C-alpha cells in the first residue's frame, strides 16, 4: 500500500484602494438633453470586486460593477453615466463613489473612496413666473407698476416693447423687470410686451393696460323753455371718458335725481362721447329750478375710495304756462307706433264750441272737416316715411288756430341680419366681429347685441340718429378669444325697442349662428418631463398628446432602432418599444407642432436588468488554495 501526504498552502487575496476618484463632466448640461458624467477611478485592485456609483445629492443615478474582469493587478477605470437633467437639477452636487465589495473575510464596512462633489450648471430657456396674459387698470393721473420675471439659466435679460413715453420708466433689479408708469393718460392705454430671453430661448408676457379716464367735459343740452305738463328732453353730454362700462350718468333737479343711465355692456376701452337724453315733464313749481348732470366713474374694487365724478354747470330752464282754455286740442292715441304698410287711425278733437273746422295736415290722406269738433286721420296702408301728420283746429275767436303734431313712429323689421367675421381668430389677440343689419327703421329705436352662446358680449344703440327712413347699419364688436371659445357660436340680435304703443315683446331678428375657429399653439395634455422604466426584454408604450388648433403634427427625436415603432392615431402619438434593451435607454423627444408654435415633451426611459437571475450567485474569491502531492 502507498500513502500520499498532501500539503496544503493557503495564499491571501491582495487588494489596493483607489489612488484617486474624480468626475469628468461637461461645463454645463441642457435641460431634457442627455449628457455624460464620467467617474474616473485610478490604481485600484482587483477590478472584479469594484463597484462604481454616481450620486446626485443622496439619489443614486447609476451603478457599474466589473465582476467579469479577472485582472489581479491595479487598473484605471473610466465609467460613463448618462444623465438627462431637469430644471431642478441646476446647482445640485454630483459625487462618484468607488467601493470594493470584498465579501466574507473582507473589511466591514466595504472600503470606499469618494470624488470631490461637483456642481454642473443646467441651462434652459426662460419660463415666466406669472401668467403670460394679464389685464390691469389704472385711474387717469395715477401710477402703476407692470412686473415681468422669468426663471432661466443663464439668467434672462429683459426687453419691453411699447411706444416710449416721458412718464414711463423701465427698471430691472434682482431678476425682476418692471415698467413704472406715473401720471397715467390715455396714451399709455395699450399692450406692453415683455421679452425674457437668454441663449436658449424667449418667454413673452403681454400686459394689457386700461387707463380709466375722467370725462373731459359734462354739459346740458335743453330747450329754450318747457311747457307745463308737456314732456321735453334734457340731454346730458359727456365728452372723452373711458372706459364706458364704468360710466354712470345722472340728471338732477336741485337735489332730486330724475334719472340714471349706465353703460355696463359697452366693452370699448378707448375714450368715447356719450349723449344721454332724459324725459322731463315740468310742473308750475319747476319754473326757476336748476338742472345738473353728474358723470361718475364707478370703478369698483381697486379704484379710488370716492368715485371720480364731474358735474355740468347748473342750468335754469323757463317753464311757461299755456292755458287749456286758450288752445284745446286732444289727440287720441297721443303716440302711435305702426308698421310700414299697416293701417292707422287717429282721432283729433276739441271741447271748444266756436269751431270753424278741424282736420289733419299730412303727406298722405289729409282731412278737412267743416264745423266739426272732431277729425279722424285714417290710412288703410301707411306706405310713406314722411307722413308728418298734424291736427289743426280753426276757431271763430282767439286763438284762431291751434296745431298739434302727432307722435308717430313708423317702423320696419330688418330685411336681413348677418355676421361678418374673420376666417379665424387667434387666442389672446383682439379681433372684430361685425353685425350687419339691413333695411331697418327707425334707427333711433334700434338695439344691436352680439352674443357668444347665451352670453351677451356687447350692445349698441342709435338713440341720437333721427333718420326716419330705412338704413343699413354695420356695428363692429371687439372680441378677444380664449382657448375655450373655439367652436363657440356667435349670434347677432337686432331689436326694435319701440316703447309705449309698440308691440310686445319687442320685435327682433337674429343672424344665423356662426362658429369662428380659434387658433392657438399646441399645449401638452400631460407633464413636459417624464421618467419611465421598463424591464430588459419587456415592452412599453411612450405617449405624447397635445391640444392645438390646427391639430398638431408630431415628430419624435431619438436614435432609430428595429424594435421601435411610431404610431399616431386620434390625436395621440406613441412610440412602441418591444424587446427593450440597454440601447433603448435614452431620452425620447416629442415635438407637437402647428403653424402657431411647438410644445416639447421629454420622456426619459430607463431599462432595468432582471436582478433575480443574479440573486443566488456570489462573486467572492477570498482564498486561493494550492495542492501539492
mmCIF file of C-alpha atoms in Angstrom, residues 420-584:
data_model
loop_
_atom_site.group_PDB
_atom_site.id
_atom_site.type_symbol
_atom_site.label_atom_id
_atom_site.label_comp_id
_atom_site.label_asym_id
_atom_site.label_seq_id
_atom_site.Cartn_x
_atom_site.Cartn_y
_atom_site.Cartn_z
ATOM 1 C CA UNK A 420 -69.119 89.475 -40.806
ATOM 2 C CA UNK A 421 -66.121 87.864 -39.127
ATOM 3 C CA UNK A 422 -62.562 86.758 -39.881
ATOM 4 C CA UNK A 423 -61.951 83.190 -41.057
ATOM 5 C CA UNK A 424 -60.312 82.515 -37.702
ATOM 6 C CA UNK A 425 -59.270 84.302 -34.516
ATOM 7 C CA UNK A 426 -56.045 83.950 -32.564
ATOM 8 C CA UNK A 427 -56.097 83.283 -28.843
ATOM 9 C CA UNK A 428 -55.416 86.433 -26.798
ATOM 10 C CA UNK A 429 -55.499 88.724 -29.864
ATOM 11 C CA UNK A 430 -58.361 91.183 -30.337
ATOM 12 C CA UNK A 431 -60.474 90.582 -33.455
ATOM 13 C CA UNK A 432 -63.590 92.307 -34.772
ATOM 14 C CA UNK A 433 -66.968 90.672 -35.368
ATOM 15 C CA UNK A 434 -69.365 92.948 -37.243
ATOM 16 C CA UNK A 435 -73.164 92.790 -37.039
ATOM 17 C CA UNK A 436 -74.691 93.874 -40.334
ATOM 18 C CA UNK A 437 -78.329 94.977 -40.163
ATOM 19 C CA UNK A 438 -80.032 95.816 -43.473
ATOM 20 C CA UNK A 439 -83.105 97.918 -44.248
ATOM 21 C CA UNK A 440 -84.397 98.745 -40.754
ATOM 22 C CA UNK A 441 -86.287 101.794 -39.467
ATOM 23 C CA UNK A 442 -86.225 103.938 -37.464
ATOM 24 C CA UNK A 443 -82.581 103.721 -36.380
ATOM 25 C CA UNK A 444 -83.073 105.590 -33.097
ATOM 26 C CA UNK A 445 -85.055 102.660 -31.657
ATOM 27 C CA UNK A 446 -82.598 100.026 -32.870
ATOM 28 C CA UNK A 447 -80.550 97.989 -30.393
ATOM 29 C CA UNK A 448 -77.930 95.573 -31.749
ATOM 30 C CA UNK A 449 -76.431 92.912 -29.489
ATOM 31 C CA UNK A 450 -73.703 90.335 -30.036
ATOM 32 C CA UNK A 451 -73.930 87.016 -28.198
ATOM 33 C CA UNK A 452 -71.479 84.171 -27.643
ATOM 34 C CA UNK A 453 -73.827 81.310 -26.856
ATOM 35 C CA UNK A 454 -76.096 82.817 -24.164
ATOM 36 C CA UNK A 455 -73.509 85.386 -23.053
ATOM 37 C CA UNK A 456 -74.005 88.961 -24.269
ATOM 38 C CA UNK A 457 -70.687 90.441 -25.436
ATOM 39 C CA UNK A 458 -71.842 93.913 -26.458
ATOM 40 C CA UNK A 459 -74.799 96.216 -27.095
ATOM 41 C CA UNK A 460 -75.062 99.224 -29.381
ATOM 42 C CA UNK A 461 -77.972 101.672 -29.679
ATOM 43 C CA UNK A 462 -78.605 104.612 -32.026
ATOM 44 C CA UNK A 463 -80.734 106.933 -29.891
ATOM 45 C CA UNK A 464 -79.252 110.061 -31.498
ATOM 46 C CA UNK A 465 -79.966 109.005 -35.074
ATOM 47 C CA UNK A 466 -83.046 110.974 -36.192
ATOM 48 C CA UNK A 467 -83.289 109.351 -39.633
ATOM 49 C CA UNK A 468 -86.861 108.205 -40.335
ATOM 50 C CA UNK A 469 -86.104 106.190 -43.468
ATOM 51 C CA UNK A 470 -84.728 102.616 -43.542
ATOM 52 C CA UNK A 471 -80.981 102.407 -43.050
ATOM 53 C CA UNK A 472 -78.202 99.827 -43.119
ATOM 54 C CA UNK A 473 -76.015 99.572 -40.019
ATOM 55 C CA UNK A 474 -72.668 97.806 -39.583
ATOM 56 C CA UNK A 475 -71.702 97.538 -35.928
ATOM 57 C CA UNK A 476 -68.206 96.277 -35.036
ATOM 58 C CA UNK A 477 -67.671 94.473 -31.721
ATOM 59 C CA UNK A 478 -64.152 93.773 -30.369
ATOM 60 C CA UNK A 479 -63.619 90.154 -29.285
ATOM 61 C CA UNK A 480 -60.504 88.692 -27.641
ATOM 62 C CA UNK A 481 -60.974 84.900 -27.632
ATOM 63 C CA UNK A 482 -59.628 82.306 -25.225
ATOM 64 C CA UNK A 483 -58.861 78.640 -25.903
ATOM 65 C CA UNK A 484 -62.363 77.614 -24.720
ATOM 66 C CA UNK A 485 -64.006 79.850 -27.349
ATOM 67 C CA UNK A 486 -63.006 77.514 -30.174
ATOM 68 C CA UNK A 487 -66.267 76.125 -31.533
ATOM 69 C CA UNK A 488 -68.454 78.703 -29.750
ATOM 70 C CA UNK A 489 -71.456 80.051 -31.677
ATOM 71 C CA UNK A 490 -71.815 83.801 -32.201
ATOM 72 C CA UNK A 491 -75.189 85.400 -32.936
ATOM 73 C CA UNK A 492 -76.267 88.961 -33.696
ATOM 74 C CA UNK A 493 -79.684 90.153 -32.483
ATOM 75 C CA UNK A 494 -81.260 93.311 -33.933
ATOM 76 C CA UNK A 495 -84.121 94.541 -31.734
ATOM 77 C CA UNK A 496 -86.535 97.449 -32.151
ATOM 78 C CA UNK A 497 -87.276 98.912 -28.716
ATOM 79 C CA UNK A 498 -90.324 100.927 -29.770
ATOM 80 C CA UNK A 499 -91.539 101.942 -26.326
ATOM 81 C CA UNK A 500 -95.166 102.797 -25.366
ATOM 82 C CA UNK A 501 -97.648 101.741 -28.040
ATOM 83 C CA UNK A 502 -95.178 99.374 -29.675
ATOM 84 C CA UNK A 503 -95.554 95.585 -29.982
ATOM 85 C CA UNK A 504 -94.642 93.405 -27.003
ATOM 86 C CA UNK A 505 -92.281 91.671 -26.855
ATOM 87 C CA UNK A 506 -90.011 93.942 -28.839
ATOM 88 C CA UNK A 507 -89.665 92.745 -32.440
ATOM 89 C CA UNK A 508 -86.255 91.252 -33.151
ATOM 90 C CA UNK A 509 -84.371 89.401 -35.842
ATOM 91 C CA UNK A 510 -81.394 87.088 -35.364
ATOM 92 C CA UNK A 511 -78.481 86.296 -37.613
ATOM 93 C CA UNK A 512 -77.689 82.665 -38.393
ATOM 94 C CA UNK A 513 -75.256 81.393 -35.734
ATOM 95 C CA UNK A 514 -71.601 81.473 -36.753
ATOM 96 C CA UNK A 515 -68.723 79.377 -35.471
ATOM 97 C CA UNK A 516 -65.307 81.036 -35.784
ATOM 98 C CA UNK A 517 -62.265 78.801 -35.279
ATOM 99 C CA UNK A 518 -59.819 79.990 -32.608
ATOM 100 C CA UNK A 519 -56.241 79.068 -33.480
ATOM 101 C CA UNK A 520 -53.534 78.526 -30.877
ATOM 102 C CA UNK A 521 -50.218 76.790 -30.462
ATOM 103 C CA UNK A 522 -50.105 73.245 -29.042
ATOM 104 C CA UNK A 523 -50.300 72.707 -25.289
ATOM 105 C CA UNK A 524 -49.270 69.360 -23.791
ATOM 106 C CA UNK A 525 -52.009 67.267 -22.159
ATOM 107 C CA UNK A 526 -49.510 65.698 -19.737
ATOM 108 C CA UNK A 527 -46.275 66.665 -17.981
ATOM 109 C CA UNK A 528 -43.437 68.037 -20.129
ATOM 110 C CA UNK A 529 -40.897 65.834 -18.325
ATOM 111 C CA UNK A 530 -41.469 62.137 -17.592
ATOM 112 C CA UNK A 531 -39.272 59.309 -16.317
ATOM 113 C CA UNK A 532 -40.405 55.758 -17.102
ATOM 114 C CA UNK A 533 -38.831 52.323 -16.675
ATOM 115 C CA UNK A 534 -39.141 49.002 -18.473
ATOM 116 C CA UNK A 535 -37.648 45.596 -17.721
ATOM 117 C CA UNK A 536 -34.994 44.382 -20.142
ATOM 118 C CA UNK A 537 -36.752 42.299 -22.806
ATOM 119 C CA UNK A 538 -40.138 43.848 -21.987
ATOM 120 C CA UNK A 539 -42.405 46.203 -23.937
ATOM 121 C CA UNK A 540 -43.524 49.781 -23.257
ATOM 122 C CA UNK A 541 -45.561 52.498 -24.979
ATOM 123 C CA UNK A 542 -44.475 56.157 -24.703
ATOM 124 C CA UNK A 543 -47.396 58.590 -25.140
ATOM 125 C CA UNK A 544 -47.400 62.177 -26.381
ATOM 126 C CA UNK A 545 -50.555 64.253 -26.932
ATOM 127 C CA UNK A 546 -51.275 67.966 -27.178
ATOM 128 C CA UNK A 547 -54.221 70.273 -27.714
ATOM 129 C CA UNK A 548 -53.809 72.800 -30.525
ATOM 130 C CA UNK A 549 -55.676 74.370 -33.407
ATOM 131 C CA UNK A 550 -54.921 73.429 -36.126
ATOM 132 C CA UNK A 551 -54.441 69.933 -34.699
ATOM 133 C CA UNK A 552 -50.709 69.428 -34.130
ATOM 134 C CA UNK A 553 -48.463 67.063 -36.035
ATOM 135 C CA UNK A 554 -45.943 65.013 -34.066
ATOM 136 C CA UNK A 555 -42.228 64.405 -34.554
ATOM 137 C CA UNK A 556 -40.127 62.148 -32.320
ATOM 138 C CA UNK A 557 -36.378 62.553 -31.952
ATOM 139 C CA UNK A 558 -34.264 59.570 -30.844
ATOM 140 C CA UNK A 559 -31.827 57.115 -32.462
ATOM 141 C CA UNK A 560 -33.949 54.783 -34.595
ATOM 142 C CA UNK A 561 -33.965 51.058 -33.842
ATOM 143 C CA UNK A 562 -35.623 47.936 -35.320
ATOM 144 C CA UNK A 563 -37.625 47.312 -32.142
ATOM 145 C CA UNK A 564 -39.118 50.831 -32.029
ATOM 146 C CA UNK A 565 -42.266 51.844 -33.937
ATOM 147 C CA UNK A 566 -44.098 55.211 -34.071
ATOM 148 C CA UNK A 567 -47.911 55.376 -34.363
ATOM 149 C CA UNK A 568 -50.148 58.478 -34.469
ATOM 150 C CA UNK A 569 -53.901 57.971 -34.142
ATOM 151 C CA UNK A 570 -56.832 60.026 -32.798
ATOM 152 C CA UNK A 571 -54.584 62.941 -31.855
ATOM 153 C CA UNK A 572 -52.158 60.813 -29.796
ATOM 154 C CA UNK A 573 -48.644 59.898 -30.929
ATOM 155 C CA UNK A 574 -46.906 56.885 -29.423
ATOM 156 C CA UNK A 575 -43.522 55.201 -29.558
ATOM 157 C CA UNK A 576 -43.929 51.428 -29.102
ATOM 158 C CA UNK A 577 -40.822 49.581 -27.898
ATOM 159 C CA UNK A 578 -40.629 45.766 -27.851
ATOM 160 C CA UNK A 579 -37.818 43.542 -26.553
ATOM 161 C CA UNK A 580 -36.319 46.511 -24.738
ATOM 162 C CA UNK A 581 -32.547 46.546 -24.318
ATOM 163 C CA UNK A 582 -29.994 48.932 -22.847
ATOM 164 C CA UNK A 583 -29.622 50.557 -26.287
ATOM 165 C CA UNK A 584 -33.202 51.853 -25.892
#
